[in-house]
Short mmCIF file of C-alpha atoms in Angstrom, two decimals:
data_model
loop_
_atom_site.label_atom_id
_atom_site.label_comp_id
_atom_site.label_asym_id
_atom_site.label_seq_id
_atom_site.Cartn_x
_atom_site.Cartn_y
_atom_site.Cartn_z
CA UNK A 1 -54.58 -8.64 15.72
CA UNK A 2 -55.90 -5.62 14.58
CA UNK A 3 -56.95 -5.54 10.89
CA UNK A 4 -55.92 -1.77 8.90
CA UNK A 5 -58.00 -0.53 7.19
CA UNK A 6 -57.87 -0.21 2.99
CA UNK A 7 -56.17 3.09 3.37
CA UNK A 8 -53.69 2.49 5.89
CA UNK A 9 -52.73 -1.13 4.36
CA UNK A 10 -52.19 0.68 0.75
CA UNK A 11 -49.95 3.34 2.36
CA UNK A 12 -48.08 1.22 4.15
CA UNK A 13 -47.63 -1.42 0.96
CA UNK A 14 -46.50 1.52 -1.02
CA UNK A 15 -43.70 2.65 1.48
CA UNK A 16 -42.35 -0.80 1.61
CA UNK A 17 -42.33 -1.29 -2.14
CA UNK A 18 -40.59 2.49 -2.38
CA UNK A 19 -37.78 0.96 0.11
CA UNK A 20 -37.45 -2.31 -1.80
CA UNK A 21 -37.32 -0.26 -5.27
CA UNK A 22 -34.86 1.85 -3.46
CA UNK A 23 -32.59 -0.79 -1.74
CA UNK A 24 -32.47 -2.81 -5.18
CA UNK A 25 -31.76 0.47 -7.66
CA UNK A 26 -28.76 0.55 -9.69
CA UNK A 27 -27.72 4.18 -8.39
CA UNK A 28 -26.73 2.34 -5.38
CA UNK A 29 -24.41 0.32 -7.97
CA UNK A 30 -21.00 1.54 -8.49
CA UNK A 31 -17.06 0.15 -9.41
CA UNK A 32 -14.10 1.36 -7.30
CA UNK A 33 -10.62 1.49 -8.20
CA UNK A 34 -8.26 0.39 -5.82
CA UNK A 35 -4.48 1.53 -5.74
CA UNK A 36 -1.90 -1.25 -4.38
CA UNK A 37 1.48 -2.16 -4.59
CA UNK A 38 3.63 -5.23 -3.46
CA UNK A 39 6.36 -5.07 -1.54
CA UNK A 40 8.16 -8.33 -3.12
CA UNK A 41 11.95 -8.92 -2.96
CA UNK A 42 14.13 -10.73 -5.79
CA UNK A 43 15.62 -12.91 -3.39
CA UNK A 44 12.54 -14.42 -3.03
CA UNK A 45 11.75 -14.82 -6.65
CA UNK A 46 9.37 -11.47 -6.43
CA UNK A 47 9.89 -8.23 -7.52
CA UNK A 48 8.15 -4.89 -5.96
CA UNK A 49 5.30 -4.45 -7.79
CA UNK A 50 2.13 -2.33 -8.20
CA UNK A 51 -1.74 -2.93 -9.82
CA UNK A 52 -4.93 -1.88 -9.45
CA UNK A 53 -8.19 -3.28 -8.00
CA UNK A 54 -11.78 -3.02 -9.81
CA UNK A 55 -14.44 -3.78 -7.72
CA UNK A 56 -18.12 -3.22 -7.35
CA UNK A 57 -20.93 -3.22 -9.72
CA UNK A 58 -22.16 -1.73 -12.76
CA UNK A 59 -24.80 0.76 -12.38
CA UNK A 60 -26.50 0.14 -16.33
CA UNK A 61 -26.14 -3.47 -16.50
CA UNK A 62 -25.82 -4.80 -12.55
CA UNK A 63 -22.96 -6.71 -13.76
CA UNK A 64 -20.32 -7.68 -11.05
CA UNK A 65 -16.70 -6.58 -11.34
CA UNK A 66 -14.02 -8.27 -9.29
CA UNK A 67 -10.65 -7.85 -11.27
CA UNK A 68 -7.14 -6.61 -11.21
CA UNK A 69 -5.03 -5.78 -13.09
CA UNK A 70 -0.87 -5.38 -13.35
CA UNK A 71 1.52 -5.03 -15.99
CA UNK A 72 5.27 -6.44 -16.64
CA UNK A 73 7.58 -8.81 -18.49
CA UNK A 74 6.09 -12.03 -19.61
CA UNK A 75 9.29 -13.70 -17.75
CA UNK A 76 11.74 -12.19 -15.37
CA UNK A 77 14.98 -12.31 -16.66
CA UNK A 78 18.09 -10.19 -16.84
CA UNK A 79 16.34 -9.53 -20.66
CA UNK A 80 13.35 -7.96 -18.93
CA UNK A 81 15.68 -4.89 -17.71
CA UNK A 82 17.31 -4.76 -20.86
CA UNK A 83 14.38 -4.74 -23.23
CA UNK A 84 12.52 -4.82 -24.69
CA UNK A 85 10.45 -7.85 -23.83
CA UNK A 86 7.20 -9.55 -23.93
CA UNK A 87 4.94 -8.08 -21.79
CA UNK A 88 2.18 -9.63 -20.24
CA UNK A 89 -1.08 -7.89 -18.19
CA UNK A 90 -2.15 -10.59 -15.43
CA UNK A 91 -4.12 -10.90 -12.74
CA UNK A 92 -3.27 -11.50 -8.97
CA UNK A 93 -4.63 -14.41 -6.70
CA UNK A 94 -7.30 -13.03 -3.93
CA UNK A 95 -4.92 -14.26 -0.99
CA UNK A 96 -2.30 -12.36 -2.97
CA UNK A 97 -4.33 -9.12 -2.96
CA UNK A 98 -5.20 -9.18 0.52
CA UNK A 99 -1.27 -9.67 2.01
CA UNK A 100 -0.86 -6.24 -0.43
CA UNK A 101 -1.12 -2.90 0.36
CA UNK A 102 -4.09 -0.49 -0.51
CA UNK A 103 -2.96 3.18 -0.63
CA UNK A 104 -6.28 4.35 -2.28
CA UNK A 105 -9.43 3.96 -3.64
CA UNK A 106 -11.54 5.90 -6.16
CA UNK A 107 -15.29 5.26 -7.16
CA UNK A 108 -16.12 5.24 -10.83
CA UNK A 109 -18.65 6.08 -12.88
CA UNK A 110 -19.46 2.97 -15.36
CA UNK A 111 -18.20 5.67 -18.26
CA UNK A 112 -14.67 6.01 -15.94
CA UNK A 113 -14.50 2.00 -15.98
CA UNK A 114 -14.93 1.12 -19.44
CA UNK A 115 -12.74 3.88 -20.46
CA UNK A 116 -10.09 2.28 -17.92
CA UNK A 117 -10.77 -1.27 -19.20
CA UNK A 118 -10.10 -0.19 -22.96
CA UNK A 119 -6.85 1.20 -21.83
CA UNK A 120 -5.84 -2.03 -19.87
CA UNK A 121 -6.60 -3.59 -23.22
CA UNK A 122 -4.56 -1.58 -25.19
CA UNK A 123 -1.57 -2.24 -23.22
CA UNK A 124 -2.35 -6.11 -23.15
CA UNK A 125 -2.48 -5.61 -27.05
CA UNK A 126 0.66 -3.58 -27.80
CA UNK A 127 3.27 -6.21 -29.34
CA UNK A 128 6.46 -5.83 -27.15
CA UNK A 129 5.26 -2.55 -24.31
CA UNK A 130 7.68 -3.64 -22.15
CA UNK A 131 10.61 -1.88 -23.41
CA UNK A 132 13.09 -1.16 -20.85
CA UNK A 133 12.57 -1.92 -16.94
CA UNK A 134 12.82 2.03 -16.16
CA UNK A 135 11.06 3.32 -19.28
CA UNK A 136 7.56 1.27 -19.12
CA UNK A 137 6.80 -1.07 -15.92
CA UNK A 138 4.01 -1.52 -13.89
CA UNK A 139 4.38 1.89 -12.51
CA UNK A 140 3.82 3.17 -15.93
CA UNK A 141 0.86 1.41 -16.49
CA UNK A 142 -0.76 2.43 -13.27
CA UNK A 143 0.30 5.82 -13.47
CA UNK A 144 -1.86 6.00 -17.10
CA UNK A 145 -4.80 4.47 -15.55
CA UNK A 146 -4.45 7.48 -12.78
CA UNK A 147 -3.99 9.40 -14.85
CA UNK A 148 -7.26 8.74 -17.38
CA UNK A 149 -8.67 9.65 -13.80
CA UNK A 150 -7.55 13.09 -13.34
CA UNK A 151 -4.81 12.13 -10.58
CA UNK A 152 -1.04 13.62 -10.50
CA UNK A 153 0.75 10.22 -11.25
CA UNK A 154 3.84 11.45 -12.67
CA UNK A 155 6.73 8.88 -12.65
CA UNK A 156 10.48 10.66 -11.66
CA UNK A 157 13.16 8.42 -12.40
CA UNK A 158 14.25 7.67 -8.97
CA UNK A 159 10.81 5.98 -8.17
CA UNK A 160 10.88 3.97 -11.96
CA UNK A 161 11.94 0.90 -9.40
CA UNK A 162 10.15 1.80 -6.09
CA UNK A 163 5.82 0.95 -6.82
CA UNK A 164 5.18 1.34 -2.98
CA UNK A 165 7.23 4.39 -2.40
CA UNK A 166 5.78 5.66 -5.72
CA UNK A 167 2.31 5.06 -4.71
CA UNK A 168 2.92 7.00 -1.48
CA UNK A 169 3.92 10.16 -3.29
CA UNK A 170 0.79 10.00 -5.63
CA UNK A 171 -1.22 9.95 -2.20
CA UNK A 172 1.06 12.81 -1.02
CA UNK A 173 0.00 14.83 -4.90
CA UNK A 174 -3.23 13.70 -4.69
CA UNK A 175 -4.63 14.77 -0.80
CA UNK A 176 -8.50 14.44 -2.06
CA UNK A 177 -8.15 10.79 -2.20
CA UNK A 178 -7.62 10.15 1.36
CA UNK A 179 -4.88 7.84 0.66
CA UNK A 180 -2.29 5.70 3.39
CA UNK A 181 1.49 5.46 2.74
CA UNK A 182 2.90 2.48 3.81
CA UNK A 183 6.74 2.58 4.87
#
């Protein structure tokens, strides 16, 4: 083996302490929002159903996110479409997320994700949000959280009941995102 010399084993030193500085710095951090909805079926004790995704991590802290997030009545009964009823904001099981389907993603700034978080608070803080079935559901919620992102996430009444069909026309508004509608 050959030995380098002082300047060559300096040079080369700082080069691999620029990539390691590089492969470990928090710009390469980031969250990303992810769009799904469920296709579920009452007969099976399930109802359609749509929440978001927050993955990734935090560029100012390193923190890891792995979260998500949906929105509806604390217990499905006929009382639930008649309103209004407790509400509850839960979280799905991984093996329930992946058998889901993703229609988007977004990246976030950490600014974009707290500001997101704070409103998935407010909802889980609101005594009684779920007033009636068509007038605040989980489309509802996701549509806000769209919409605190700039996205066209209007709800017409004929989608209040339809999350996956919904979530394909906010991909069809929204062509920058690069979305997938699922039939």
């Amino acid at each position: 083996m050959v030995p380098l010399s002082g300047f060559v084993a300096r040079a080369l030193a700082s080069l691999l302490a620029s990539a390691l500085l590089l492969l470990a710095s928090p710009a390469l951090a980031q969250v990303t929002i992810h769009f799904h909805s469920f296709n579920g079926s009452v007969l099976f004790g399930r109802f359609p159903h749509t929440f978001v995704v927050f993955e990734g991590t935090l560029e100012a802290t390193g923190e890891r996110i792995d979260e998500n997030f949906g929105f509806g009545a604390a217990s499905v009964t006929a009382a639930a479409s008649r309103g209004p009823a407790r509400h509850v904001i839960y979280s799905e099981e991984a093996r329930q997320v992946s058998r889901t389907n993703r229609h988007f993603s977004m990246p976030l700034t950490d600014a974009q994700y707290r500001t997101l978080r704070a409103e998935v608070e407010t909802w889980r803080n609101q005594p009684s949000r779920y007033h009636e079935l068509d007038r605040c559901n989980c489309i509802h919620f996701v549509a806000r959280l769209a919409q605190l992102l700039g996205l066209r996430a209007d709800v017409p009444h004929d989608l209040v009941r339809r999350p996956r069909t919904w979530l394909n026309q906010v991909v069809r508004l929204n062509p920058h995102v690069g979305g997938r509608e699922f039939e």
